Coordinates of C-alpha atoms in Angstrom, one line a residue:
M1 CA 147.3 42.7 138.5
T2 CA 149.1 39.2 137.8
A3 CA 146.8 38.4 134.8
T4 CA 147.0 41.5 133.3
R5 CA 151.0 41.2 133.6
F6 CA 150.9 37.4 132.3
E7 CA 149.3 38.9 129.2
T8 CA 151.6 42.0 128.7
E9 CA 154.6 39.2 128.6
R10 CA 152.4 37.3 127.0
S11 CA 151.7 40.2 124.0
S12 CA 155.6 41.4 124.6
G13 CA 157.2 37.4 123.9
L14 CA 154.4 37.3 120.5
R15 CA 156.3 39.9 119.0
R16 CA 159.7 38.9 120.1
Y17 CA 159.0 35.8 118.1
L18 CA 157.2 37.3 115.2
G19 CA 160.4 39.9 114.9
R20 CA 162.4 36.8 115.2
S21 CA 160.3 34.7 112.3
I22 CA 159.5 37.5 109.5
P23 CA 163.1 37.3 108.4
Y24 CA 163.1 33.4 107.9
I25 CA 160.0 33.9 106.5
L26 CA 161.2 36.6 103.8
L27 CA 163.9 34.2 103.4
T28 CA 162.1 31.2 102.5
L29 CA 160.0 32.9 100.2
S30 CA 163.0 34.2 98.2
I31 CA 164.1 30.9 97.5
L32 CA 160.7 29.4 97.1
P33 CA 161.3 29.8 93.0
I34 CA 164.7 28.5 93.4
L35 CA 163.7 26.0 94.7
A36 CA 160.8 25.0 92.7
G37 CA 163.3 25.6 89.7
Y38 CA 165.6 22.5 90.8
A39 CA 162.7 20.6 91.5
W40 CA 161.6 21.0 88.2
V41 CA 164.9 19.7 86.8
I42 CA 165.0 16.6 89.2
I43 CA 161.1 15.4 88.1
A44 CA 161.7 16.0 84.4
T45 CA 165.1 14.2 83.9
F46 CA 162.9 10.9 84.8
S47 CA 159.9 11.6 82.7
S48 CA 159.1 12.4 79.2
R49 CA 157.0 15.4 79.9
T50 CA 155.8 17.6 82.1
H51 CA 153.0 20.2 83.3
G52 CA 154.2 22.4 85.6
L53 CA 155.7 20.2 88.5
M54 CA 153.8 17.1 87.8
P55 CA 155.3 14.2 85.4
V56 CA 152.5 13.2 82.8
D57 CA 152.3 10.4 80.6
S58 CA 151.1 10.8 77.0
S59 CA 148.0 11.1 77.5
G60 CA 148.3 13.3 80.0
N61 CA 147.4 11.7 83.1
F62 CA 149.8 11.7 85.9
G63 CA 153.5 9.0 85.5
G64 CA 155.2 8.6 82.2
F65 CA 158.8 8.2 84.4
T66 CA 161.7 6.8 82.6
L67 CA 165.2 6.8 82.3
E68 CA 165.3 7.3 78.5
N69 CA 166.8 10.8 79.0
W70 CA 169.7 9.6 80.3
Q71 CA 170.3 7.8 77.7
F72 CA 173.5 9.9 76.6
L73 CA 175.8 8.0 79.2
L74 CA 176.0 5.0 77.4
D75 CA 177.5 7.4 74.9
P76 CA 181.9 7.1 75.6
G77 CA 181.8 10.7 74.4
I78 CA 179.9 12.1 76.8
W79 CA 182.9 11.1 79.6
R80 CA 185.7 12.7 77.1
V81 CA 183.3 15.9 77.7
T82 CA 183.5 15.1 81.3
L83 CA 186.8 14.7 81.5
N84 CA 188.3 17.5 80.2
T85 CA 185.6 19.4 82.0
F86 CA 187.2 17.8 85.0
L87 CA 190.8 19.0 83.8
I88 CA 189.6 22.6 82.9
A89 CA 188.6 23.1 86.3
V90 CA 191.6 20.9 88.4
G91 CA 194.9 23.4 85.7
M92 CA 192.3 26.0 87.0
V93 CA 193.4 25.1 91.1
I94 CA 196.6 24.1 90.6
G95 CA 197.3 27.0 88.2
V96 CA 195.9 29.6 89.9
G97 CA 196.4 28.5 93.1
S98 CA 199.9 28.0 93.1
I99 CA 200.7 31.0 91.3
S100 CA 198.5 33.2 93.4
A101 CA 200.3 32.1 96.3
L102 CA 203.8 32.8 95.9
A103 CA 202.3 36.1 94.3
G104 CA 200.2 37.0 97.3
Y105 CA 203.2 36.0 99.5
S106 CA 205.6 38.2 98.0
L107 CA 203.6 41.6 97.5
S108 CA 202.2 41.1 101.2
R109 CA 206.1 40.5 102.8
M110 CA 208.8 41.8 100.1
N111 CA 209.3 45.8 99.5
F112 CA 210.7 45.9 96.0
A113 CA 210.7 48.4 93.1
G114 CA 207.8 48.9 91.4
R115 CA 205.2 46.6 94.0
S116 CA 202.7 49.4 94.0
G117 CA 202.5 49.5 90.6
F118 CA 202.2 46.2 89.7
L119 CA 199.3 46.0 92.5
S120 CA 197.5 48.2 90.8
M121 CA 198.0 47.0 87.0
T122 CA 196.9 43.7 88.4
L123 CA 193.7 45.5 89.3
I124 CA 193.4 47.3 86.3
L125 CA 193.6 43.8 85.0
H126 CA 191.4 42.2 86.6
A127 CA 188.8 45.0 85.3
F128 CA 188.8 44.1 82.1
R129 CA 185.8 41.3 80.4
P130 CA 187.1 38.1 78.8
E131 CA 184.8 39.5 75.9
M132 CA 187.2 42.3 75.0
L133 CA 190.5 40.1 75.1
L134 CA 188.9 37.7 72.9
I135 CA 190.3 38.6 69.6
S136 CA 193.8 39.1 70.9
I137 CA 193.8 35.7 72.8
F138 CA 192.8 34.0 69.6
F139 CA 196.1 35.8 68.2
V140 CA 198.3 34.4 71.0
L141 CA 197.1 31.0 71.2
L142 CA 197.5 30.1 67.4
A143 CA 201.2 31.9 67.6
I144 CA 201.6 29.6 70.6
G145 CA 199.8 26.9 68.4
S146 CA 202.8 27.2 65.4
M147 CA 205.1 26.0 68.4
P148 CA 206.7 22.8 67.7
L149 CA 205.3 20.5 71.3
I150 CA 203.9 23.5 72.8
G151 CA 201.9 24.3 70.4
E152 CA 200.0 20.8 70.3
L153 CA 199.3 21.2 74.4
V154 CA 199.0 24.8 74.9
G155 CA 197.5 25.8 71.5
F156 CA 194.3 26.7 69.7
N157 CA 191.4 23.9 69.7
T158 CA 193.5 22.2 72.8
V159 CA 192.8 21.8 76.9
G160 CA 195.8 23.4 77.5
G161 CA 195.2 26.3 75.9
V162 CA 191.2 27.0 77.7
V163 CA 193.6 26.1 80.7
L164 CA 196.3 28.5 80.2
V165 CA 193.7 31.2 79.1
M166 CA 191.6 30.8 82.0
I167 CA 194.4 30.9 84.3
A168 CA 196.1 34.3 83.3
L169 CA 191.9 35.3 83.8
E170 CA 191.5 34.7 87.0
L171 CA 195.2 35.4 88.2
P172 CA 194.9 38.8 89.3
L173 CA 191.2 37.7 91.3
G174 CA 193.5 35.0 93.1
I175 CA 196.8 37.4 93.5
W176 CA 194.5 40.2 95.5
L177 CA 192.5 37.3 97.6
M178 CA 196.2 35.2 98.3
K179 CA 197.5 38.8 99.3
G180 CA 195.2 39.7 101.8
F181 CA 195.3 36.5 103.8
F182 CA 198.6 36.9 104.1
D183 CA 198.3 40.3 105.7
L184 CA 196.5 39.0 108.3
I185 CA 199.4 36.8 109.1
T186 CA 201.7 38.3 112.0
W187 CA 205.2 38.5 111.4
D188 CA 207.0 37.1 114.7
M189 CA 207.0 33.2 113.6
E190 CA 208.4 34.3 110.5
R191 CA 210.9 36.7 111.8
S192 CA 211.9 33.5 114.5
A193 CA 212.7 31.2 111.4
L194 CA 214.3 34.2 109.7
I195 CA 216.1 34.8 112.6
D196 CA 217.2 31.0 112.6
G197 CA 218.9 30.7 109.3
A198 CA 215.8 29.5 107.1
S199 CA 215.4 30.2 103.9
R200 CA 212.3 32.2 102.6
F201 CA 211.1 29.6 100.6
R202 CA 210.9 27.2 103.4
V203 CA 209.6 30.3 106.0
W204 CA 206.5 30.0 103.0
W205 CA 206.3 26.9 102.8
E206 CA 206.6 24.8 106.3
I207 CA 205.0 28.5 108.4
I208 CA 202.7 30.6 106.1
I209 CA 200.9 28.1 104.0
P210 CA 199.6 26.0 107.4
Q211 CA 198.2 29.5 108.3
V212 CA 196.4 30.4 105.0
K213 CA 195.1 27.1 104.7
P214 CA 191.7 28.1 104.9
G215 CA 191.9 30.6 102.7
L216 CA 193.8 28.7 100.1
A217 CA 191.0 25.8 100.4
A218 CA 188.0 28.8 99.5
L219 CA 190.1 30.2 97.0
S220 CA 190.2 26.2 95.9
I221 CA 186.4 25.9 95.9
F222 CA 186.0 29.4 93.6
L223 CA 188.3 27.9 90.9
F224 CA 187.2 25.1 91.0
I225 CA 183.4 25.8 90.4
S226 CA 184.6 28.8 88.1
G227 CA 186.1 26.3 86.0
W228 CA 183.7 23.6 85.4
N229 CA 181.1 25.9 84.7
A230 CA 183.4 27.8 82.1
F231 CA 181.0 28.6 78.9
L232 CA 182.8 31.2 77.0
I233 CA 186.3 30.3 76.6
P234 CA 185.9 26.4 75.7
F235 CA 183.3 28.3 73.2
T236 CA 185.2 30.6 71.2
F237 CA 188.8 28.2 71.3
T238 CA 187.6 25.0 70.9
I239 CA 185.8 22.9 67.9
G240 CA 183.8 19.9 68.3
T241 CA 183.6 18.5 71.1
K242 CA 186.9 16.4 70.9
V243 CA 188.0 19.3 73.3
S244 CA 184.6 20.8 74.5
N245 CA 183.6 21.3 78.3
L246 CA 179.9 20.2 79.5
P247 CA 178.7 23.9 79.7
V248 CA 179.4 23.8 75.9
L249 CA 178.2 20.4 75.2
L250 CA 174.7 21.9 77.2
N251 CA 174.5 24.8 74.7
Q252 CA 174.8 22.5 72.0
F253 CA 172.5 20.1 72.8
S254 CA 169.6 22.7 73.7
G255 CA 170.2 24.2 70.9
D256 CA 170.0 20.7 68.6
T257 CA 167.0 19.4 70.6
S258 CA 163.1 20.0 70.0
L259 CA 160.5 21.6 72.3
G260 CA 159.4 17.9 73.5
S261 CA 163.2 17.0 74.1
W262 CA 163.7 19.9 76.9
N263 CA 164.0 16.7 79.5
Q264 CA 167.2 15.1 77.9
V265 CA 168.6 19.0 78.8
A266 CA 167.6 19.0 81.6
A267 CA 168.8 15.2 82.8
L268 CA 172.3 16.6 81.0
G269 CA 172.3 20.0 83.2
L270 CA 171.6 17.8 86.2
F271 CA 174.6 15.8 85.7
S272 CA 176.6 18.8 85.0
L273 CA 176.0 19.4 88.2
I274 CA 176.3 16.8 90.3
P275 CA 180.4 17.1 90.9
V276 CA 179.9 20.4 91.6
M277 CA 178.0 19.4 94.3
I278 CA 179.4 16.7 95.6
F279 CA 182.9 19.2 95.2
F280 CA 180.8 21.7 97.3
I281 CA 179.3 19.0 99.9
F282 CA 182.9 17.5 100.8
T283 CA 184.8 21.5 101.2
Q284 CA 182.4 23.8 102.8
E285 CA 184.0 23.4 106.3
A286 CA 187.3 24.8 104.4
L287 CA 184.8 27.5 102.8
L288 CA 183.2 27.8 106.1
S289 CA 186.7 28.6 108.6
I290 CA 187.7 31.0 106.0
Y291 CA 188.9 33.3 108.5
G292 CA 190.7 30.7 110.8
G293 CA 193.7 31.0 109.0
G294 CA 195.2 33.6 110.7
S295 CA 195.4 36.5 113.2
K296 CA 195.6 40.1 111.8
G297 CA 198.7 42.1 112.9
G298 CA 200.4 41.3 109.3
V299 CA 201.8 44.5 107.2

């Protein structure tokens, strides 16, 4: 009787263990192709040739390790392109983040004429794909470029112009996200501060913003990654490498490279990926605490 009960409990425990293991096994199997791809990129950047995941020399034997694929780091132009990429990413974080925080608070807390229409229009604008607006954006940037002083900063074929376009395209999503975070903040402390004579701006800056920092941090992370990996807008509205960014340079580099030099393309791709990985490592805590910024109950 005891042996039968032991076998039953053992069988039940084995089934529970298998039931809990199956999701992890499926998840591991699903990400194996992705892990294999990253492994190939890392191996290829430090080898002259590869057969699958195995680095080989000119004779086809295991080996052929080299640093020649990273010689592009000695070119000063790569650092100018990297700076352009960084300016685009940071410009999106500052521009979209600040405007979305102000507009999201106004839409969440203030009842003004045209509020519902503005919210609907914002959602509609986010539905437009950038490809549909390329020609109209081109003429707008040309018109801005004809203006003195301003045209040199945010006109056609400038980093500022790319940042301006990308901020405009990402604002609808940023405003909606920040409005959602402000809606989760209770009115209690805000009303107390307003009764005590604090201005709306002071309430927004000193009371509300600290409570939505996780949401603002999460939005900043997505904006930085989006700005760093931007391709279509910089590719369309810039000419040459003087104002291009890393994705555009990678596309040009891969197009001008023979089939025997894909390891150099992998090295440039890994170089463009490293800052994003570092940024995500240091900001993932804020991203994981996205729901810690307020309590439900706002209106």
